[in-house]
mmCIF file of C-alpha atoms and ligand atoms in Angstrom:
data_model
loop_
_atom_site.group_PDB
_atom_site.id
_atom_site.type_symbol
_atom_site.label_atom_id
_atom_site.label_comp_id
_atom_site.label_asym_id
_atom_site.label_seq_id
_atom_site.Cartn_x
_atom_site.Cartn_y
_atom_site.Cartn_z
ATOM 1 C CA MET A 1 -11.832 26.990 -6.421
ATOM 2 C CA THR A 2 -14.677 25.061 -4.850
ATOM 3 C CA VAL A 3 -14.077 21.826 -2.898
ATOM 4 C CA ARG A 4 -16.828 19.360 -1.970
ATOM 5 C CA TYR A 5 -15.990 16.744 0.684
ATOM 6 C CA SER A 6 -18.112 13.640 1.079
ATOM 7 C CA ASP A 7 -18.394 10.433 3.066
ATOM 8 C CA GLY A 8 -18.054 7.121 1.252
ATOM 9 C CA THR A 9 -20.947 4.903 0.070
ATOM 10 C CA ARG A 10 -23.990 6.106 -1.834
ATOM 11 C CA LEU A 11 -25.997 6.905 1.322
ATOM 12 C CA PRO A 12 -26.441 10.622 2.031
ATOM 13 C CA THR A 13 -27.322 9.814 5.651
ATOM 14 C CA ILE A 14 -24.187 7.769 6.393
ATOM 15 C CA PRO A 15 -22.725 8.921 9.737
ATOM 16 C CA ASP A 16 -19.215 10.446 9.714
ATOM 17 C CA ASN A 17 -18.221 8.501 12.827
ATOM 18 C CA ASP A 18 -19.142 4.825 12.253
ATOM 19 C CA PRO A 19 -15.934 2.790 11.823
ATOM 20 C CA ALA A 20 -17.945 -0.245 10.657
ATOM 21 C CA ARG A 21 -19.361 1.717 7.708
ATOM 22 C CA SER A 22 -16.346 3.850 6.890
ATOM 23 C CA GLY A 23 -15.939 3.896 3.111
ATOM 24 C CA PRO A 24 -13.432 6.016 1.233
ATOM 25 C CA ARG A 25 -14.102 9.705 1.810
ATOM 26 C CA GLY A 26 -14.361 11.910 -1.272
ATOM 27 C CA MET A 27 -12.847 15.216 -2.234
ATOM 28 C CA ALA A 28 -13.982 16.888 -5.424
ATOM 29 C CA VAL A 29 -12.186 20.061 -6.537
ATOM 30 C CA ARG A 30 -13.508 22.513 -9.103
ATOM 31 C CA PHE A 31 -11.120 25.059 -10.656
ATOM 32 C CA HIS A 32 -13.244 27.981 -11.866
ATOM 33 C CA LEU A 33 -11.319 29.062 -14.957
ATOM 34 C CA GLY A 34 -13.899 31.533 -16.291
ATOM 35 C CA GLU A 35 -17.571 31.935 -17.004
ATOM 36 C CA HIS A 36 -18.951 28.402 -17.725
ATOM 37 C CA ASN A 37 -15.381 27.183 -17.936
ATOM 38 C CA HIS A 38 -13.977 24.812 -15.355
ATOM 39 C CA THR A 39 -11.953 21.655 -14.768
ATOM 40 C CA ASP A 40 -12.141 19.269 -11.839
ATOM 41 C CA ILE A 41 -10.125 16.767 -9.816
ATOM 42 C CA ILE A 42 -12.181 14.020 -8.196
ATOM 43 C CA ALA A 43 -10.337 12.061 -5.523
ATOM 44 C CA GLN A 44 -11.022 9.507 -2.799
ATOM 45 C CA SER A 45 -9.167 8.543 0.347
ATOM 46 C CA THR A 46 -8.121 5.029 -0.743
ATOM 47 C CA LYS A 47 -5.283 4.530 -3.202
ATOM 48 C CA SER A 48 -7.226 2.351 -5.630
ATOM 49 C CA PHE A 49 -10.746 1.580 -6.855
ATOM 50 C CA PRO A 50 -12.201 -1.933 -6.421
ATOM 51 C CA VAL A 51 -12.572 -2.708 -10.108
ATOM 52 C CA ARG A 52 -11.277 -1.781 -13.566
ATOM 53 C CA THR A 53 -14.459 -1.351 -15.638
ATOM 54 C CA GLY A 54 -17.982 0.039 -15.289
ATOM 55 C CA GLU A 55 -19.467 -3.432 -15.932
ATOM 56 C CA GLU A 56 -17.424 -4.879 -13.034
ATOM 57 C CA PHE A 57 -18.479 -1.995 -10.827
ATOM 58 C CA LEU A 58 -22.140 -2.816 -11.510
ATOM 59 C CA GLU A 59 -21.464 -6.454 -10.531
ATOM 60 C CA PHE A 60 -19.679 -5.230 -7.410
ATOM 61 C CA ILE A 61 -22.614 -2.966 -6.421
ATOM 62 C CA HIS A 62 -25.109 -5.803 -6.985
ATOM 63 C CA ALA A 63 -22.994 -8.101 -4.809
ATOM 64 C CA VAL A 64 -22.720 -5.414 -2.076
ATOM 65 C CA THR A 65 -26.510 -4.902 -2.185
ATOM 66 C CA GLU A 66 -27.070 -8.657 -1.768
ATOM 67 C CA PHE A 67 -24.649 -8.625 1.152
ATOM 68 C CA GLY A 68 -26.589 -5.754 2.756
ATOM 69 C CA ALA A 69 -29.781 -7.763 2.331
ATOM 70 C CA GLY A 70 -28.326 -10.629 4.390
ATOM 71 C CA ARG A 71 -27.208 -12.733 1.397
ATOM 72 C CA PRO A 72 -23.376 -12.672 1.529
ATOM 73 C CA GLU A 73 -22.698 -15.497 -1.014
ATOM 74 C CA ALA A 74 -22.549 -13.319 -4.162
ATOM 75 C CA PHE A 75 -20.164 -10.853 -2.473
ATOM 76 C CA GLY A 76 -17.930 -13.705 -1.309
ATOM 77 C CA SER A 77 -17.693 -15.211 -4.785
ATOM 78 C CA PHE A 78 -17.133 -11.762 -6.389
ATOM 79 C CA LEU A 79 -14.197 -11.102 -4.050
ATOM 80 C CA ALA A 80 -12.823 -14.605 -4.641
ATOM 81 C CA THR A 81 -12.570 -13.891 -8.388
ATOM 82 C CA HIS A 82 -11.542 -10.181 -8.123
ATOM 83 C CA PRO A 83 -8.402 -9.919 -5.996
ATOM 84 C CA ASN A 84 -8.114 -6.117 -6.424
ATOM 85 C CA ALA A 85 -11.668 -5.689 -5.094
ATOM 86 C CA LYS A 86 -10.775 -7.952 -2.167
ATOM 87 C CA ARG A 87 -7.728 -5.823 -1.423
ATOM 88 C CA PHE A 88 -9.838 -2.647 -1.636
ATOM 89 C CA VAL A 89 -12.439 -4.069 0.752
ATOM 90 C CA GLU A 90 -9.797 -5.232 3.203
ATOM 91 C CA THR A 91 -7.804 -1.949 3.137
ATOM 92 C CA ALA A 92 -8.247 -0.034 6.395
ATOM 93 C CA LYS A 93 -10.272 3.165 5.976
ATOM 94 C CA PRO A 94 -9.644 4.896 9.283
ATOM 95 C CA ILE A 95 -11.726 7.946 10.107
ATOM 96 C CA PRO A 96 -9.671 11.174 10.049
ATOM 97 C CA THR A 97 -9.748 13.821 12.769
ATOM 98 C CA SER A 98 -10.802 16.288 10.070
ATOM 99 C CA PHE A 99 -11.402 16.377 6.314
ATOM 100 C CA ALA A 100 -8.398 18.737 6.444
ATOM 101 C CA ARG A 101 -6.176 15.911 7.804
ATOM 102 C CA GLU A 102 -7.078 13.304 5.156
ATOM 103 C CA ALA A 103 -5.102 12.385 2.020
ATOM 104 C CA PHE A 104 -6.901 11.911 -1.292
ATOM 105 C CA PHE A 105 -6.021 9.964 -4.454
ATOM 106 C CA ALA A 106 -7.542 10.601 -7.862
ATOM 107 C CA VAL A 107 -6.949 6.908 -8.726
ATOM 108 C CA THR A 108 -7.515 7.532 -12.440
ATOM 109 C CA SER A 109 -4.392 8.239 -14.525
ATOM 110 C CA PHE A 110 -4.162 10.968 -17.106
ATOM 111 C CA GLN A 111 -1.787 11.684 -19.934
ATOM 112 C CA PHE A 112 0.085 14.970 -19.306
ATOM 113 C CA THR A 113 1.678 16.761 -22.257
ATOM 114 C CA ASN A 114 4.289 19.478 -21.624
ATOM 115 C CA ALA A 115 5.066 22.544 -23.774
ATOM 116 C CA ASP A 116 7.598 20.515 -25.833
ATOM 117 C CA GLY A 117 4.983 17.893 -26.599
ATOM 118 C CA VAL A 118 6.555 15.292 -24.236
ATOM 119 C CA ARG A 119 3.891 12.932 -22.837
ATOM 120 C CA ARG A 120 3.928 11.184 -19.461
ATOM 121 C CA HIS A 121 1.199 9.521 -17.459
ATOM 122 C CA GLY A 122 0.398 10.421 -13.872
ATOM 123 C CA GLN A 123 -2.205 10.499 -11.140
ATOM 124 C CA PHE A 124 -3.233 13.397 -8.893
ATOM 125 C CA ARG A 125 -2.747 13.062 -5.137
ATOM 126 C CA ILE A 126 -3.731 15.662 -2.515
ATOM 127 C CA ARG A 127 -2.182 15.794 0.943
ATOM 128 C CA PRO A 128 -2.610 18.241 3.845
ATOM 129 C CA GLU A 129 0.557 20.196 4.647
ATOM 130 C CA ALA A 130 -0.140 19.479 8.322
ATOM 131 C CA GLY A 131 -0.083 15.731 7.534
ATOM 132 C CA THR A 132 -2.773 13.074 7.902
ATOM 133 C CA GLN A 133 -4.253 12.286 11.314
ATOM 134 C CA TYR A 134 -6.689 9.482 12.145
ATOM 135 C CA LEU A 135 -8.909 8.492 15.054
ATOM 136 C CA SER A 136 -8.955 5.120 16.745
ATOM 137 C CA ASN A 137 -12.268 3.271 16.224
ATOM 138 C CA GLU A 138 -13.222 4.023 19.852
ATOM 139 C CA ASP A 139 -12.461 7.757 19.532
ATOM 140 C CA ALA A 140 -14.360 7.915 16.205
ATOM 141 C CA ALA A 141 -17.416 6.219 17.677
ATOM 142 C CA ALA A 142 -17.449 8.837 20.454
ATOM 143 C CA LYS A 143 -17.762 11.695 17.903
ATOM 144 C CA SER A 144 -21.084 13.027 16.585
ATOM 145 C CA ASN A 145 -22.692 11.805 13.343
ATOM 146 C CA ASN A 146 -21.822 14.980 11.508
ATOM 147 C CA PHE A 147 -18.531 15.828 13.167
ATOM 148 C CA LEU A 148 -16.432 16.037 9.994
ATOM 149 C CA PHE A 149 -18.763 18.531 8.298
ATOM 150 C CA ASP A 150 -19.110 20.550 11.519
ATOM 151 C CA GLU A 151 -15.361 20.550 12.206
ATOM 152 C CA ILE A 152 -14.277 21.859 8.798
ATOM 153 C CA GLY A 153 -16.430 24.973 9.273
ATOM 154 C CA GLN A 154 -15.107 25.636 12.764
ATOM 155 C CA ARG A 155 -11.511 25.118 11.580
ATOM 156 C CA LEU A 156 -11.832 27.421 8.566
ATOM 157 C CA ALA A 157 -13.372 30.152 10.728
ATOM 158 C CA LYS A 158 -10.011 30.209 12.588
ATOM 159 C CA GLU A 159 -7.360 29.250 10.024
ATOM 160 C CA GLN A 160 -6.651 28.503 6.394
ATOM 161 C CA VAL A 161 -5.931 24.942 5.350
ATOM 162 C CA LYS A 162 -3.119 24.230 2.882
ATOM 163 C CA LEU A 163 -3.195 21.103 0.777
ATOM 164 C CA GLY A 164 -0.402 20.028 -1.559
ATOM 165 C CA VAL A 165 -1.374 18.712 -4.979
ATOM 166 C CA PHE A 166 1.097 16.266 -6.516
ATOM 167 C CA VAL A 167 1.224 14.129 -9.637
ATOM 168 C CA GLN A 168 2.556 10.611 -9.096
ATOM 169 C CA MET A 169 4.371 9.745 -12.328
ATOM 170 C CA ALA A 170 4.095 6.344 -13.993
ATOM 171 C CA GLU A 171 7.209 4.387 -14.994
ATOM 172 C CA PRO A 172 7.353 2.143 -18.053
ATOM 173 C CA GLY A 173 5.363 -1.000 -17.296
ATOM 174 C CA ASP A 174 2.934 0.664 -14.863
ATOM 175 C CA ASP A 175 -0.668 0.048 -15.876
ATOM 176 C CA VAL A 176 -2.125 3.507 -16.662
ATOM 177 C CA ALA A 177 -5.590 2.279 -17.596
ATOM 178 C CA ASP A 178 -6.552 0.291 -14.497
ATOM 179 C CA ALA A 179 -7.754 2.236 -11.440
ATOM 180 C CA SER A 180 -7.898 -0.988 -9.401
ATOM 181 C CA VAL A 181 -4.087 -1.300 -9.257
ATOM 182 C CA THR A 182 -1.615 0.883 -7.371
ATOM 183 C CA TRP A 183 1.861 1.776 -8.552
ATOM 184 C CA PRO A 184 4.792 1.296 -6.199
ATOM 185 C CA ASP A 185 4.965 4.066 -3.587
ATOM 186 C CA ASN A 186 8.507 5.060 -4.637
ATOM 187 C CA ARG A 187 7.290 6.560 -7.954
ATOM 188 C CA THR A 188 8.355 10.207 -8.391
ATOM 189 C CA GLU A 189 5.772 12.770 -7.246
ATOM 190 C CA ILE A 190 5.871 16.158 -8.990
ATOM 191 C CA PRO A 191 4.522 19.090 -6.961
ATOM 192 C CA PHE A 192 1.600 20.501 -8.989
ATOM 193 C CA GLY A 193 0.336 23.291 -6.743
ATOM 194 C CA THR A 194 -1.237 24.192 -3.423
ATOM 195 C CA ILE A 195 -4.924 24.389 -2.596
ATOM 196 C CA ILE A 196 -5.679 26.918 0.151
ATOM 197 C CA LEU A 197 -9.092 26.496 1.757
ATOM 198 C CA THR A 198 -10.203 29.818 3.175
ATOM 199 C CA ALA A 199 -13.894 29.537 4.113
ATOM 200 C CA ARG A 200 -16.700 27.066 4.593
ATOM 201 C CA VAL A 201 -19.461 28.119 2.215
ATOM 202 C CA ASP A 202 -23.126 27.228 2.303
ATOM 203 C CA ASP A 203 -23.436 24.024 0.250
ATOM 204 C CA GLN A 204 -27.231 24.273 0.135
ATOM 205 C CA VAL A 205 -27.479 27.360 -2.031
ATOM 206 C CA PRO A 206 -28.812 26.462 -5.486
ATOM 207 C CA GLU A 207 -25.672 27.311 -7.475
ATOM 208 C CA ARG A 208 -23.576 24.980 -5.321
ATOM 209 C CA ARG A 209 -26.152 22.201 -4.963
ATOM 210 C CA LYS A 210 -26.266 21.948 -8.737
ATOM 211 C CA ILE A 211 -22.512 21.440 -9.171
ATOM 212 C CA ILE A 212 -21.873 18.177 -10.999
ATOM 213 C CA PHE A 213 -18.205 17.240 -10.971
ATOM 214 C CA ASP A 214 -16.687 15.903 -14.165
ATOM 215 C CA PRO A 215 -14.170 13.045 -14.027
ATOM 216 C CA LEU A 216 -12.495 14.087 -17.297
ATOM 217 C CA PRO A 217 -10.203 17.176 -17.155
ATOM 218 C CA ARG A 218 -11.245 19.922 -19.597
ATOM 219 C CA VAL A 219 -7.916 21.662 -20.131
ATOM 220 C CA ASP A 220 -5.303 21.392 -22.881
ATOM 221 C CA GLY A 221 -2.436 19.090 -22.000
ATOM 222 C CA ILE A 222 -4.295 16.712 -19.670
ATOM 223 C CA ASP A 223 -6.109 13.869 -21.453
ATOM 224 C CA SER A 224 -7.654 10.492 -20.783
ATOM 225 C CA SER A 225 -5.153 7.641 -20.401
ATOM 226 C CA GLY A 226 -7.626 5.190 -21.921
ATOM 227 C CA ASP A 227 -8.900 4.102 -18.502
ATOM 228 C CA PRO A 228 -12.298 2.534 -19.303
ATOM 229 C CA LEU A 229 -13.882 4.195 -16.246
ATOM 230 C CA THR A 230 -13.247 7.727 -17.397
ATOM 231 C CA ASP A 231 -15.715 8.325 -20.216
ATOM 232 C CA GLY A 232 -18.541 6.311 -18.711
ATOM 233 C CA ARG A 233 -18.211 8.203 -15.467
ATOM 234 C CA SER A 234 -18.668 11.612 -17.117
ATOM 235 C CA ASP A 235 -22.024 10.486 -18.537
ATOM 236 C CA ILE A 236 -23.119 8.810 -15.299
ATOM 237 C CA TYR A 237 -22.255 11.804 -13.103
ATOM 238 C CA LEU A 238 -24.241 14.026 -15.406
ATOM 239 C CA LEU A 239 -27.263 11.710 -15.243
ATOM 240 C CA SER A 240 -26.978 11.422 -11.457
ATOM 241 C CA GLY A 241 -26.532 15.140 -10.970
ATOM 242 C CA ARG A 242 -29.597 15.845 -13.117
ATOM 243 C CA ARG A 243 -31.638 13.462 -10.973
ATOM 244 C CA ARG A 244 -30.335 15.214 -7.872
ATOM 245 C CA ARG A 245 -31.327 18.601 -9.295
ATOM 246 C CA THR A 246 -34.837 17.349 -9.979
ATOM 247 C CA ALA A 247 -35.100 15.822 -6.504
ATOM 248 C CA SER A 248 -33.979 19.057 -4.807
ATOM 249 C CA GLY A 249 -36.479 20.975 -6.963
ATOM 250 C CA ASP A 250 -39.227 18.677 -5.635
ATOM 251 C CA ALA A 251 -38.005 19.131 -2.059
ATOM 252 C CA SER A 252 -38.065 22.920 -2.274
ATOM 253 C CA ARG A 253 -41.552 22.853 -3.833
ATOM 254 C CA ALA A 254 -42.729 20.599 -1.007
ATOM 255 C CA ALA A 255 -41.274 22.985 1.556
HETATM 256 C C1 LIG B 1 -17.746 3.042 -12.877
HETATM 257 C C2 LIG B 1 -17.212 3.700 -11.856
HETATM 258 C C3 LIG B 1 -17.926 4.800 -11.101
HETATM 259 C C4 LIG B 1 -19.267 5.115 -11.089
HETATM 260 C C5 LIG B 1 -20.416 4.442 -11.823
HETATM 261 C C6 LIG B 1 -19.400 6.237 -10.199
HETATM 262 C C7 LIG B 1 -20.588 6.894 -9.922
HETATM 263 C C8 LIG B 1 -20.741 8.059 -9.223
HETATM 264 C C9 LIG B 1 -21.939 8.841 -9.131
HETATM 265 C C10 LIG B 1 -23.250 8.491 -9.799
HETATM 266 C C11 LIG B 1 -21.667 9.935 -8.355
HETATM 267 C C12 LIG B 1 -22.646 11.058 -7.963
HETATM 268 C C13 LIG B 1 -22.465 12.218 -8.936
HETATM 269 C C14 LIG B 1 -23.428 13.371 -8.674
HETATM 270 O O1 LIG B 1 -24.600 13.112 -8.372
HETATM 271 O O2 LIG B 1 -23.030 14.564 -8.825
HETATM 272 C C15 LIG B 1 -20.306 9.789 -7.936
HETATM 273 C C16 LIG B 1 -19.668 10.711 -7.133
HETATM 274 C C17 LIG B 1 -18.371 10.574 -6.735
HETATM 275 N N1 LIG B 1 -17.452 9.621 -7.139
HETATM 276 FE FE1 LIG B 1 -17.807 8.126 -8.412
HETATM 277 N N2 LIG B 1 -18.179 6.576 -9.695
HETATM 278 C C18 LIG B 1 -17.243 5.721 -10.233
HETATM 279 C C19 LIG B 1 -15.880 5.742 -10.023
HETATM 280 C C20 LIG B 1 -15.257 6.575 -9.147
HETATM 281 C C21 LIG B 1 -13.833 6.591 -8.917
HETATM 282 C C22 LIG B 1 -12.775 5.740 -9.646
HETATM 283 C C23 LIG B 1 -13.578 7.538 -7.977
HETATM 284 C C24 LIG B 1 -12.233 7.870 -7.453
HETATM 285 C C25 LIG B 1 -11.785 9.053 -7.255
HETATM 286 C C26 LIG B 1 -14.864 8.134 -7.596
HETATM 287 C C27 LIG B 1 -15.068 9.147 -6.680
HETATM 288 C C28 LIG B 1 -16.246 9.857 -6.530
HETATM 289 C C29 LIG B 1 -16.391 11.013 -5.657
HETATM 290 C C30 LIG B 1 -15.322 11.628 -4.748
HETATM 291 C C31 LIG B 1 -17.714 11.481 -5.793
HETATM 292 C C32 LIG B 1 -18.387 12.672 -5.102
HETATM 293 C C33 LIG B 1 -18.238 13.886 -6.029
HETATM 294 C C34 LIG B 1 -19.073 15.072 -5.560
HETATM 295 O O3 LIG B 1 -18.805 15.614 -4.479
HETATM 296 O O4 LIG B 1 -19.993 15.446 -6.298
HETATM 297 N N3 LIG B 1 -15.852 7.529 -8.337
HETATM 298 N N4 LIG B 1 -19.759 8.664 -8.471
#
């Protein structure tokens, strides 16, 4: 299994320790099932996504970009007409003491089919066995820019990290095709397995740099729930990853 942690926002240089720019952190998990055969879970540290569709996400990104350029009006009117995006923006995103003490939510629902052909919908959630632990804004600001990525290496040199994987099950009436809504917290969670992190590996080696995670599971029995984000995302991640591969090729030629 390979896990890639990330800070929120699209900016590779975003500091780990800036409470004012703390977006949802990311955790992407690849299960290596065999040669050229894998399936992934992509999760983030907030329980919902700001919008339901790719088109709305593009509008959201445009409005955020305008905001960043000192023109807040478009963002204000987007939030006024998209209450789930407003809730997402206003949800606290505290900085954890470690990637190993953060909880992650896959946000997208899938249809799970058991051996008897019974189908239920659910969403992956990943939680550290040691529990979550967050910093105050003051304590976060006192950390270094790269403290989360430094810390995970130091921690794994000393100890393994165990993370529980659960599937939160939908009840009739829960919307299984809208990542911008959350289901009530009392929904049953089924233990799915345990991830044990054993070592920090070099993420700059070519075979890891080129990993492109895939939002759609590639195993029998776990299928799309009809969430409109799912299919579009697979194509977009592939496009983005290919651009990244080209860019890193350029960088190594330049070096
Ligand atoms: C229309 C909606 C979305 C778009 C257009 C989008 C786009 C992208 C793109 C372009 C990347 C970079 C992929 C790469 O270069 O390898 C990415 C990465 C990521 N996205 Fe999304 N995303 C969307 C929705 C979501 C949702 C719903 C989640 C919630 C779990 C999510 C979580 C992540 C994470 C954790 C990563 C980092 C994965 C890695 O380590 O490679 N995204 N996204």
